[in-house]
mmCIF file of C-alpha atoms and ligand atoms in Angstrom:
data_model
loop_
_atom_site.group_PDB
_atom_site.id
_atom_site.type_symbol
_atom_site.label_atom_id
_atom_site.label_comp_id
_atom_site.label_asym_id
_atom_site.label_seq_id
_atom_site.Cartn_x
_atom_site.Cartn_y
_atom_site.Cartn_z
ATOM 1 C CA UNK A 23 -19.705 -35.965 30.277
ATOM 2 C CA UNK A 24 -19.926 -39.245 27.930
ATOM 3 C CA UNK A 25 -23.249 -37.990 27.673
ATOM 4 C CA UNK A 26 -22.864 -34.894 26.292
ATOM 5 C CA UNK A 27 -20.154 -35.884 23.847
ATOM 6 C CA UNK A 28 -22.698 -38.161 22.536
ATOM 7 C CA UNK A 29 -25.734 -35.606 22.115
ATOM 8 C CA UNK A 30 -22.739 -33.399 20.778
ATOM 9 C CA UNK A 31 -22.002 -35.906 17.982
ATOM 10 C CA UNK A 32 -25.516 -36.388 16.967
ATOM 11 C CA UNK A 33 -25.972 -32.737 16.675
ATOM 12 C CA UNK A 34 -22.970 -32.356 14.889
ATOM 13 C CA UNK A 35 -23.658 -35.511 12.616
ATOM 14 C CA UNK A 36 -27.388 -33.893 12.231
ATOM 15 C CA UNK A 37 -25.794 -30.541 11.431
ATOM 16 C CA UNK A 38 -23.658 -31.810 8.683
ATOM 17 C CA UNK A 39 -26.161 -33.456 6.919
ATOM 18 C CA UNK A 40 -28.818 -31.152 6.927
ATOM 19 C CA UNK A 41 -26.179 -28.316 5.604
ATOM 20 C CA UNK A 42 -24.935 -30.648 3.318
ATOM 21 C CA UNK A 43 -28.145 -31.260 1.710
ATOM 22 C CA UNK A 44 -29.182 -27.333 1.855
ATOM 23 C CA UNK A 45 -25.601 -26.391 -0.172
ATOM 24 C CA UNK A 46 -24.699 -29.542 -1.961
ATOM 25 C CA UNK A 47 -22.332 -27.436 -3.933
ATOM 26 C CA UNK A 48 -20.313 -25.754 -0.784
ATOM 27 C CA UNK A 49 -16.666 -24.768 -1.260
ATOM 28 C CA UNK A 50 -14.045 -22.463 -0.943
ATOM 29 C CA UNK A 51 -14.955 -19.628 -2.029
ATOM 30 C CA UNK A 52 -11.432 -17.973 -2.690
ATOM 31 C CA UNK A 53 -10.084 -18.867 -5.720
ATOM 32 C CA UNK A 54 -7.980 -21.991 -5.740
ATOM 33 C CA UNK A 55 -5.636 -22.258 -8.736
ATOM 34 C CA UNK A 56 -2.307 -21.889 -7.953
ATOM 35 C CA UNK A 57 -1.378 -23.278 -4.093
ATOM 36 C CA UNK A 58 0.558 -20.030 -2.970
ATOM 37 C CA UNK A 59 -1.392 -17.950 -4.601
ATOM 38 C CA UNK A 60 -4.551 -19.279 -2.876
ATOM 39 C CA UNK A 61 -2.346 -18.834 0.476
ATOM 40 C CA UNK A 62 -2.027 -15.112 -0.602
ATOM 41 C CA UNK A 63 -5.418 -14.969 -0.901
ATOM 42 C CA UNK A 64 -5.631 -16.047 2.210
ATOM 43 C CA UNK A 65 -3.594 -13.267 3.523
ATOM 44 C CA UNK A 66 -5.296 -11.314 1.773
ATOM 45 C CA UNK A 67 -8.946 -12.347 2.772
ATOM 46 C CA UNK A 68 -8.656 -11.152 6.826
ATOM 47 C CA UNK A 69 -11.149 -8.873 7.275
ATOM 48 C CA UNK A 70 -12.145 -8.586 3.557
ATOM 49 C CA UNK A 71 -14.668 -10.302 1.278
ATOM 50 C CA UNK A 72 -13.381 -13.140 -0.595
ATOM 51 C CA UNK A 73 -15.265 -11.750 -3.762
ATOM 52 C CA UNK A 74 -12.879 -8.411 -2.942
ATOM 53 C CA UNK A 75 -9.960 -10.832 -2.572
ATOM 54 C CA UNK A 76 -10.192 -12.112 -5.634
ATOM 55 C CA UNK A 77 -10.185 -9.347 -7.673
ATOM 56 C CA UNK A 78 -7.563 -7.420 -5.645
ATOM 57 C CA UNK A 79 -5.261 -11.064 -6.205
ATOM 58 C CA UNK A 80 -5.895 -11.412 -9.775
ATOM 59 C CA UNK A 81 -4.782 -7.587 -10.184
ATOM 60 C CA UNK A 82 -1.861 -8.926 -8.371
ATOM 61 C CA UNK A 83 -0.734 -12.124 -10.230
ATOM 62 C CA UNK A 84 -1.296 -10.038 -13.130
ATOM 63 C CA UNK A 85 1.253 -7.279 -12.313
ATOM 64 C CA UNK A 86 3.520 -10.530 -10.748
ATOM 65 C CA UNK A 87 2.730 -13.846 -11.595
ATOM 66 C CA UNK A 88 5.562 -15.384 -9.497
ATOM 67 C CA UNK A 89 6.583 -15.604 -6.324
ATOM 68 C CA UNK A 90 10.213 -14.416 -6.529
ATOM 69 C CA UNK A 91 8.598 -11.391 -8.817
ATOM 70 C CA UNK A 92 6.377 -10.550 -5.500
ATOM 71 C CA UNK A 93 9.842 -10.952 -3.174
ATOM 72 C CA UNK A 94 11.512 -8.395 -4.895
ATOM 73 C CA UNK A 95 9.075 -5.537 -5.067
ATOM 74 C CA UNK A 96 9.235 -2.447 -2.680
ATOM 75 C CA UNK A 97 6.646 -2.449 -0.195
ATOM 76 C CA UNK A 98 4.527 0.645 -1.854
ATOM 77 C CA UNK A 99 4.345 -1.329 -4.634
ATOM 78 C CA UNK A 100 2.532 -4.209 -3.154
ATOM 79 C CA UNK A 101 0.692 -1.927 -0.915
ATOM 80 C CA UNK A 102 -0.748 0.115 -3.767
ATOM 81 C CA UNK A 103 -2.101 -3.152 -5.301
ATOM 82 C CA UNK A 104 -3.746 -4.681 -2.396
ATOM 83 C CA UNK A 105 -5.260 -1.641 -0.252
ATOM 84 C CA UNK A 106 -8.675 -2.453 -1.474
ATOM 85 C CA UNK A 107 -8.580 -5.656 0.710
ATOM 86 C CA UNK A 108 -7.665 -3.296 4.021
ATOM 87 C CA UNK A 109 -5.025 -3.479 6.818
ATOM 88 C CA UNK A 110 -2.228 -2.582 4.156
ATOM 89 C CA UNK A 111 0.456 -2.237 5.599
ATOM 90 C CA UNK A 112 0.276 -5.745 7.422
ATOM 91 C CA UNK A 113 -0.902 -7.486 4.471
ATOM 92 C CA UNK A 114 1.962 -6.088 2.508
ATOM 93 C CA UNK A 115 4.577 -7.091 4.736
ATOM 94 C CA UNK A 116 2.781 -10.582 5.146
ATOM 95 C CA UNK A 117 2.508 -11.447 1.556
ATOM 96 C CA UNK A 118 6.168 -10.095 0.391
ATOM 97 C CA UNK A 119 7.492 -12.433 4.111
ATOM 98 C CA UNK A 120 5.273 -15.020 2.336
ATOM 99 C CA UNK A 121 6.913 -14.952 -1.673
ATOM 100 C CA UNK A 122 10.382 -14.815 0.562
ATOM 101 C CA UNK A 123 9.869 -17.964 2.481
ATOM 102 C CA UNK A 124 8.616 -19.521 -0.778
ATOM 103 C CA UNK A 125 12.013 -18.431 -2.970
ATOM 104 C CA UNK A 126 14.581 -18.728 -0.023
ATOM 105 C CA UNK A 127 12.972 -21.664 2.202
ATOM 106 C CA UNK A 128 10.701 -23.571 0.766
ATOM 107 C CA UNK A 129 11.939 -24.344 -2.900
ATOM 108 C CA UNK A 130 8.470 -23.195 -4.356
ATOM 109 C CA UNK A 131 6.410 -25.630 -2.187
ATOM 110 C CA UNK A 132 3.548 -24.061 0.179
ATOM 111 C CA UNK A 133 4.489 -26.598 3.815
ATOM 112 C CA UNK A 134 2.084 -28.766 4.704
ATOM 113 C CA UNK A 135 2.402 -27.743 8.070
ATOM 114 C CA UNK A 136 0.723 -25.244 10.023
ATOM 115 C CA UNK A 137 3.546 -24.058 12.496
ATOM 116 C CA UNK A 138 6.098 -23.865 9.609
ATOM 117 C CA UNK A 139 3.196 -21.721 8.155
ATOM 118 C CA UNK A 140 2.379 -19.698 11.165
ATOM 119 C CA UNK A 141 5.881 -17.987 10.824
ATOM 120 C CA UNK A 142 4.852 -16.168 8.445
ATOM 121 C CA UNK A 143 3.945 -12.672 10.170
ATOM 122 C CA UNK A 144 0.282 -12.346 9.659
ATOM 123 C CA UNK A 145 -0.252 -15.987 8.486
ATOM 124 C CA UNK A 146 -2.397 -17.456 12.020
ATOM 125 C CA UNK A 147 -4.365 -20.327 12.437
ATOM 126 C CA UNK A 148 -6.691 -19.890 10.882
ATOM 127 C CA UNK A 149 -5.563 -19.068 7.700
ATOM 128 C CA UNK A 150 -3.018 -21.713 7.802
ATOM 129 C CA UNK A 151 -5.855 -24.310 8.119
ATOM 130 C CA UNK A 152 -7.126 -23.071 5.212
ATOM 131 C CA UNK A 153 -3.845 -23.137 3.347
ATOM 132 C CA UNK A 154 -2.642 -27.093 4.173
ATOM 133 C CA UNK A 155 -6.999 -28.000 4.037
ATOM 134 C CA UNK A 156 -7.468 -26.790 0.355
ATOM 135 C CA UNK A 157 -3.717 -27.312 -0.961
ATOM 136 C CA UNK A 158 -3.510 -30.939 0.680
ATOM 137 C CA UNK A 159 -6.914 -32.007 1.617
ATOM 138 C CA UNK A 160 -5.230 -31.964 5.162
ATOM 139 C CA UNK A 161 -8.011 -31.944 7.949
ATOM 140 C CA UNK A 162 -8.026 -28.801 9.901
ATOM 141 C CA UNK A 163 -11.209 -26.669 10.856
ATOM 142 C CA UNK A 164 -11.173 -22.715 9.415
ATOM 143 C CA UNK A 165 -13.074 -21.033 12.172
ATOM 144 C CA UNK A 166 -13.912 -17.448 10.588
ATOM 145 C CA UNK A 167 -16.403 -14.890 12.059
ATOM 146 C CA UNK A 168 -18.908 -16.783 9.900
ATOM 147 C CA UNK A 169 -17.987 -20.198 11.285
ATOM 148 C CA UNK A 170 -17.748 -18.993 14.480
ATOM 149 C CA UNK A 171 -21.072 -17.038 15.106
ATOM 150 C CA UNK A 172 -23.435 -20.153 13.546
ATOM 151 C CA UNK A 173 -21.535 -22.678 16.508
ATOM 152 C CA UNK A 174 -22.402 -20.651 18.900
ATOM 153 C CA UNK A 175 -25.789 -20.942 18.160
ATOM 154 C CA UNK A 176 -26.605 -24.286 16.629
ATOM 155 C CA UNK A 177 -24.916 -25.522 20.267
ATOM 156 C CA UNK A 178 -21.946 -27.091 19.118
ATOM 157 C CA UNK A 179 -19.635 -24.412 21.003
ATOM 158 C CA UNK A 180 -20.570 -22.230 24.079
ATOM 159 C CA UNK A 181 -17.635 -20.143 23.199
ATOM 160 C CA UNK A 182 -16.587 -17.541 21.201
ATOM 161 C CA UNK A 183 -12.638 -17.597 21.103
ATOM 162 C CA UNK A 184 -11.867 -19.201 17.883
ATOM 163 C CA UNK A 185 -9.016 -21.816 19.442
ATOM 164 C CA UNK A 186 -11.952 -23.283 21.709
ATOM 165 C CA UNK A 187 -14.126 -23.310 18.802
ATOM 166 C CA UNK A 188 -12.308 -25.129 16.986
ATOM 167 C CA UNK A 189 -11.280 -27.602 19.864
ATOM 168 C CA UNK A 190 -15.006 -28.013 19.693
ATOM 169 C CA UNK A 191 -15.695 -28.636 16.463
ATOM 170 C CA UNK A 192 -13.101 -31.017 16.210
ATOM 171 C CA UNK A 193 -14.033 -32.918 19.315
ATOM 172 C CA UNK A 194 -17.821 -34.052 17.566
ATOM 173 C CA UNK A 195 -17.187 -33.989 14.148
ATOM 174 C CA UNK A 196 -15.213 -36.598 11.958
ATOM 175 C CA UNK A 197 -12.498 -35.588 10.994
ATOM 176 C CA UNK A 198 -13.161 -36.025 7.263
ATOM 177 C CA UNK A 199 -15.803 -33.274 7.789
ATOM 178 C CA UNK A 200 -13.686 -30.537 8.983
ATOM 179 C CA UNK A 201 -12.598 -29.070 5.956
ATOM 180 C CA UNK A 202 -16.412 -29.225 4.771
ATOM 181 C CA UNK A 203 -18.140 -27.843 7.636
ATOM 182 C CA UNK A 204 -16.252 -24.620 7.383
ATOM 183 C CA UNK A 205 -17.225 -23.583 3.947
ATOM 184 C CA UNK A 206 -20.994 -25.114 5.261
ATOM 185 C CA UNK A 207 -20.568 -22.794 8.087
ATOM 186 C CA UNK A 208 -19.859 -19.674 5.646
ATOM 187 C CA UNK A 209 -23.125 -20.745 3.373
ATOM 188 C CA UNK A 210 -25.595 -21.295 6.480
ATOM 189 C CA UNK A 211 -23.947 -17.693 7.975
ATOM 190 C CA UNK A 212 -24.267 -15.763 4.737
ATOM 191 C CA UNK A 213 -27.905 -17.175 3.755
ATOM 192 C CA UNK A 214 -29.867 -17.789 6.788
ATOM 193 C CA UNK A 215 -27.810 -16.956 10.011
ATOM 194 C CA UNK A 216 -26.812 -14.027 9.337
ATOM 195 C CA UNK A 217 -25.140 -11.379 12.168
ATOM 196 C CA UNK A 218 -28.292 -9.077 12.536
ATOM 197 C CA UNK A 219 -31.496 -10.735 12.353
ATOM 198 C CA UNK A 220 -30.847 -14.286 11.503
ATOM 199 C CA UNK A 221 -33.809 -15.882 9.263
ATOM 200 C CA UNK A 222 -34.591 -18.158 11.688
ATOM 201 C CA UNK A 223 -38.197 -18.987 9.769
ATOM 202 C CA UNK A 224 -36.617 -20.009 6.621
ATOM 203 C CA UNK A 225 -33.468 -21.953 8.436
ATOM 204 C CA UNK A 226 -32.964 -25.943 7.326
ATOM 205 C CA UNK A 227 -31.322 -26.291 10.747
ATOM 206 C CA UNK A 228 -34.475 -24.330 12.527
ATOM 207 C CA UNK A 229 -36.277 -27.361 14.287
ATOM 208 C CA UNK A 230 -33.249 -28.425 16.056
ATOM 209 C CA UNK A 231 -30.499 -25.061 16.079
ATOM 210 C CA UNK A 232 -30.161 -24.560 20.459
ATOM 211 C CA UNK A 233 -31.085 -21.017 19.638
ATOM 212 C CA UNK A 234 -34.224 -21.585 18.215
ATOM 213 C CA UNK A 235 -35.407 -23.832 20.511
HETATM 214 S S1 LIG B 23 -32.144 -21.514 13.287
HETATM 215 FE FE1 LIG B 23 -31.571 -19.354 13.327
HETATM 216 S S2 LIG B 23 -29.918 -19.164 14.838
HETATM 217 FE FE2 LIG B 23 -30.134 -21.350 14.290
HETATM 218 S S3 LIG B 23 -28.637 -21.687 12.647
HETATM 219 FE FE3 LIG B 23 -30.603 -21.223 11.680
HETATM 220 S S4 LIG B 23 -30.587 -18.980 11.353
HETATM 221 FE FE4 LIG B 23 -28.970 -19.485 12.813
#
């Protein structure tokens, strides 16, 4: 067991570095200006590109650049904004419950916490990791379809429930790489390992990824 943890560590020390040094310019790739209105985006961003995020959120701000201005809109309203980002009608209920909790609750400040977070309807895990990891630099792993796929193969999870992957990530790498490896995990998945025919050939992680050897 010791054992394992330790060629776990290595390969997630070795996986860090070589992604690191593959996209030395890896972030988020929402956009990050405001705090709550990068937590919108993350509502926003389930199921959806972030590029299509962004643009559907700017159109947004626009129209209502604060939060109480989002709280007191009809649903169609919202709904008729964001529909190009999908699942409408839960999105629109989740980001008006969000601009409530952030006029009646919160004073204006996104929580650092992700259970105060996760009562949101719609907000879960994972996009509350993303909300207190950008906003506060608070470590917490985003495990996205992206994220979750590349573990799987590099070896560093044998699952493919997001809770255990992220159990997993968090039991091999530092801490201080969590937020990191996330966005790393979204560059290796988008460039090289992608869904359908990964490019193995071309892959920095090739000569030591558990599915290529
Ligand atoms: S070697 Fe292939 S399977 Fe492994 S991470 Fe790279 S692209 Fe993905």
């Amino acid at each position: 067991m010791g054992s394992r943890n330790t060629k776990g560590k290595a390969l997630a020390l070795k996986t860090y570095e070589t992604l690191s040094f593959a996209f030395p310019d890896s972030i988020c790739s929402l956009e990050t200006d405001f705090p709550e209105r990068l937590a919108i985006r993350g509502i926003l961003s389930a199921q959806c590109t972030d590029k299509r995020v962004n643009i559907t959120a700017r159109e947004l701000f626009d129209k209502f650049p604060e939060m109480k201005d989002i709280a007191a809109q009809d649903p169609e309203t919202i709904a008729e904004i964001i529909k190009p980002c999908g699942l409408t009608k839960s999105k629109t209920k989740s980001v008006i419950a969000f601009a409530k909790k952030m006029t009646d609750e919160w004073a204006g400040v996104v929580p650092n916490d992700v259970d105060l977070l996760m009562e949101v309807p719609g907000i879960g895990r994972k996009i509350a990791n993303l909300i207190v990891g950008e906003i506060y630099g608070t470590p917490a792993v985003v495990v996205d379809t992206h994220c979750k796929r590349v573990m799987k193969r590099i070896g560093i999870t044998d699952s493919a429930d997001p809770a255990k992957v992220e159990k997993d990530i968090m039991k091999v790498f530092p801490e201080e790489y969590w937020i990191k490896i996330g966005h790393l995990s979204v560059d290796l998945g988008r460039k090289y390992c992608t869904a359908q025919s990964p490019k193995c050939d071309e892959c920095p992680l090739a000569s030591f990824c558990a599915r290529r050897i």
